[in-house]
Short mmCIF file of C-alpha atoms in Angstrom, two decimals:
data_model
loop_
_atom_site.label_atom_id
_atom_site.label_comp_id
_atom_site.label_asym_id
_atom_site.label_seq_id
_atom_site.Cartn_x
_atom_site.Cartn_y
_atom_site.Cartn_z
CA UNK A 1 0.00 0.00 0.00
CA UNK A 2 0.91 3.36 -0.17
CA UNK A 3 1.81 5.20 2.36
CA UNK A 4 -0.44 8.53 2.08
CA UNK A 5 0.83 11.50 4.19
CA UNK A 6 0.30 15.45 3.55
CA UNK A 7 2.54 18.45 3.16
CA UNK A 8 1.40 21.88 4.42
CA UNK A 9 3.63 24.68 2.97
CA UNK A 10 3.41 28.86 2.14
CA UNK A 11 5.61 30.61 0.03
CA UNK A 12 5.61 33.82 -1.30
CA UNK A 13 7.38 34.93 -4.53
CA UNK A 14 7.55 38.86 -5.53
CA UNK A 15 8.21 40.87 -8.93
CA UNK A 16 8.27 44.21 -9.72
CA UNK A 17 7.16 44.90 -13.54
CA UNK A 18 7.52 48.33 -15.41
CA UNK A 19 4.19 48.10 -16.45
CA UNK A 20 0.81 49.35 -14.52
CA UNK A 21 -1.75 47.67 -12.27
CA UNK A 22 -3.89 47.49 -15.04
CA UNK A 23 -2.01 45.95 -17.24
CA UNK A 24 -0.25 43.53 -15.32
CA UNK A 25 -3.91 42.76 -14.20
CA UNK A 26 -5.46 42.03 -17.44
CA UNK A 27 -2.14 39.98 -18.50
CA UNK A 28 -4.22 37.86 -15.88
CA UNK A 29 -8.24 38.37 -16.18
CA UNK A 30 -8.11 38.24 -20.45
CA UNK A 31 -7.75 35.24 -21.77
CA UNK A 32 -5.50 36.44 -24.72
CA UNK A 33 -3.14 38.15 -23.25
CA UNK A 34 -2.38 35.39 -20.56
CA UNK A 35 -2.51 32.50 -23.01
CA UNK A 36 1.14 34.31 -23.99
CA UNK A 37 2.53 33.24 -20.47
CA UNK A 38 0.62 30.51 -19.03
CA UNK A 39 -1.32 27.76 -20.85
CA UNK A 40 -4.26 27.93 -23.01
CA UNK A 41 -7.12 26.96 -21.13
CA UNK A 42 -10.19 24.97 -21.87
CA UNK A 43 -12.56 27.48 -19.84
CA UNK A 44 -11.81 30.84 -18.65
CA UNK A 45 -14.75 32.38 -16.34
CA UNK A 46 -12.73 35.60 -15.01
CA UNK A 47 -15.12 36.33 -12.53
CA UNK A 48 -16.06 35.58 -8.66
CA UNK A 49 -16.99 32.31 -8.70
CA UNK A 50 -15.88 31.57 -12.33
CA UNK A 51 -14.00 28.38 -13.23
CA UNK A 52 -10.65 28.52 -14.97
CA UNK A 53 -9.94 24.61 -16.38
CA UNK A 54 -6.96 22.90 -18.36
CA UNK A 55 -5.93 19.84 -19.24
CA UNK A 56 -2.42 19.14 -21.22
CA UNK A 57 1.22 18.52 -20.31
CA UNK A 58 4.26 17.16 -22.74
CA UNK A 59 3.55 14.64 -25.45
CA UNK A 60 5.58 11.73 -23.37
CA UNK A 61 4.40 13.21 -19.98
CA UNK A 62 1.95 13.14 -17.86
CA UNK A 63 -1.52 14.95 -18.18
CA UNK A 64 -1.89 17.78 -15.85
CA UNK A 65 -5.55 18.88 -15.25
CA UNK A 66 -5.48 23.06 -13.63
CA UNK A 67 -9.16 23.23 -11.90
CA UNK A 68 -9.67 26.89 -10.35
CA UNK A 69 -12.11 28.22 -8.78
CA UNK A 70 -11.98 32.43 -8.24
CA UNK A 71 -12.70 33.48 -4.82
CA UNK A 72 -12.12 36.70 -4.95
CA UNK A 73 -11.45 39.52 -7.83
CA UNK A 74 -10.72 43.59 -6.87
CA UNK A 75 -9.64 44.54 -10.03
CA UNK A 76 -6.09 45.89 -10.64
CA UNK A 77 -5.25 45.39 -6.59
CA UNK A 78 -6.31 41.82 -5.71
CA UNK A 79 -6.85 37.95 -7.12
CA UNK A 80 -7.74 34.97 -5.07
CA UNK A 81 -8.52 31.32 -6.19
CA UNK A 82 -8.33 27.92 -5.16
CA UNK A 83 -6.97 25.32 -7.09
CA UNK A 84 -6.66 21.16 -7.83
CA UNK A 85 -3.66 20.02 -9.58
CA UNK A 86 -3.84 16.33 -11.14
CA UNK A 87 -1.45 14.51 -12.51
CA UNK A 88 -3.34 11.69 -14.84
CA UNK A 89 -5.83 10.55 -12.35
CA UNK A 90 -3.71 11.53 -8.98
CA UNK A 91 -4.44 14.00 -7.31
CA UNK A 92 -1.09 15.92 -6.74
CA UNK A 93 -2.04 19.16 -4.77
CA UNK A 94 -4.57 21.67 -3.50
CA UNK A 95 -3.77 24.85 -2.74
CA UNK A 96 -4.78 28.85 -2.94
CA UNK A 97 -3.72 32.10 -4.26
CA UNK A 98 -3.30 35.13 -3.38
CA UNK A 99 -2.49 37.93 -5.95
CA UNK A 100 -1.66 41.12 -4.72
CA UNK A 101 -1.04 43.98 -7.20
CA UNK A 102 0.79 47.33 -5.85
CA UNK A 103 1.37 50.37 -7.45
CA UNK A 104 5.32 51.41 -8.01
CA UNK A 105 6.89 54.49 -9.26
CA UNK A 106 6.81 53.05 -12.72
CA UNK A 107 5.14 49.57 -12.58
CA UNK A 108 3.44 46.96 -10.09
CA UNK A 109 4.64 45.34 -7.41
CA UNK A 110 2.74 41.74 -7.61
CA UNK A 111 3.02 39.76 -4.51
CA UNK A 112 2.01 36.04 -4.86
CA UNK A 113 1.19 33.70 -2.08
CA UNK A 114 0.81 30.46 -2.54
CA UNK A 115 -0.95 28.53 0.42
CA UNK A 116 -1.14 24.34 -0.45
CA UNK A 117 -1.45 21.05 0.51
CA UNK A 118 0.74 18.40 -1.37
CA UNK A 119 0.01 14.71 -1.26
CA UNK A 120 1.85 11.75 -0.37
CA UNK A 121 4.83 12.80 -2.38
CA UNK A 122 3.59 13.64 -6.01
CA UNK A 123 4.68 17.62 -5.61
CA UNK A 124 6.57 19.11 -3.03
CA UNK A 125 5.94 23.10 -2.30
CA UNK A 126 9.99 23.52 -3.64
CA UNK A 127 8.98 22.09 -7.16
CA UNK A 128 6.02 24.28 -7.07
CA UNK A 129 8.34 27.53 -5.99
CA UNK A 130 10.21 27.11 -8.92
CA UNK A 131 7.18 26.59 -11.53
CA UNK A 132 6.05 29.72 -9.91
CA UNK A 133 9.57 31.54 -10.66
CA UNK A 134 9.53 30.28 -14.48
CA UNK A 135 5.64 31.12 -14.71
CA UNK A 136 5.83 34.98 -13.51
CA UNK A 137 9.22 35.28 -15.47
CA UNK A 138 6.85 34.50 -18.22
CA UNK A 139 4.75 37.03 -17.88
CA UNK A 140 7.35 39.75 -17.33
CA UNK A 141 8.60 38.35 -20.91
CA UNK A 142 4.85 38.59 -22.26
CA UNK A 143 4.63 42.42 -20.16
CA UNK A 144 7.84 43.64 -22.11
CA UNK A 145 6.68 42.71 -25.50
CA UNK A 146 3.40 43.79 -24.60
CA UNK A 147 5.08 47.13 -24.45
CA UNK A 148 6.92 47.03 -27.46
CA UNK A 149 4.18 46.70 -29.60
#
């Protein structure tokens, strides 16, 4: 059998992006403009209680299914949602979000907080850190060309 045991964890990873609260919010609430950092999803219901779903992952991988659910949405200062991460049929992780979005001289400071619970060994909150890392890196890319357009 396997042995089935739970990881609690929080982390918080910052950015500052020379772009406004506005913008840096809608690279999050249209689907467009965050399908150019973060995948394409299946359904995209920006809204309190909306449902953001995909399913995909590499061609020899596994399939990871993204379930959200928004909890909260102040727009341009605030984004909360819960979330189910599979991987196949296991589930891997639940966790929520916090996106906080603060006005700099010259951009937005986001602040994300990441609040989960990762089973019996699947994720770990490190692995997770680091996906976070490469996926707001991403959108800072997606930000900057944004601009140059």
């Amino acid at each position: 059998m396997t042995e089935r045991f739970v990881k609690h964890a929080t982390f918080v990873v910052e950015r500052t992006y020379p772009a406004s609260p506005h913008k840096v919010y809608q690279a999050w609430a249209d689907p467009i403009a965050k399908s150019k950092w973060f995948s394409k999803p299946d359904i995209f219901e920006f809204r309190v209680g909306g449902r953001e779903y995909s399913r995909g992952g590499p061609p020899e991988g596994p399939v990871f299914t993204f379930d959200v659910f928004y909890q909260e949405i102040v727009p341009e200062q605030r984004i909360v949602y819960s979330y189910t991460l599979d991987s196949d049929d296991i589930r891997i992780s639940v966790s929520i979000t916090t996106i906080e979005l603060i006005p700099t001289d010259g951009g937005t400071k986001l602040i994300f907080t990441e609040q989960g619970a990762f089973f019996d060994g699947y994720d770990t909150p490190e692995v997770r850190e680091h996906g976070t890392n490469e996926m707001l890196n991403a959108l800072g890319k997606a930000l900057l060309e944004e601009e140059r357009i």
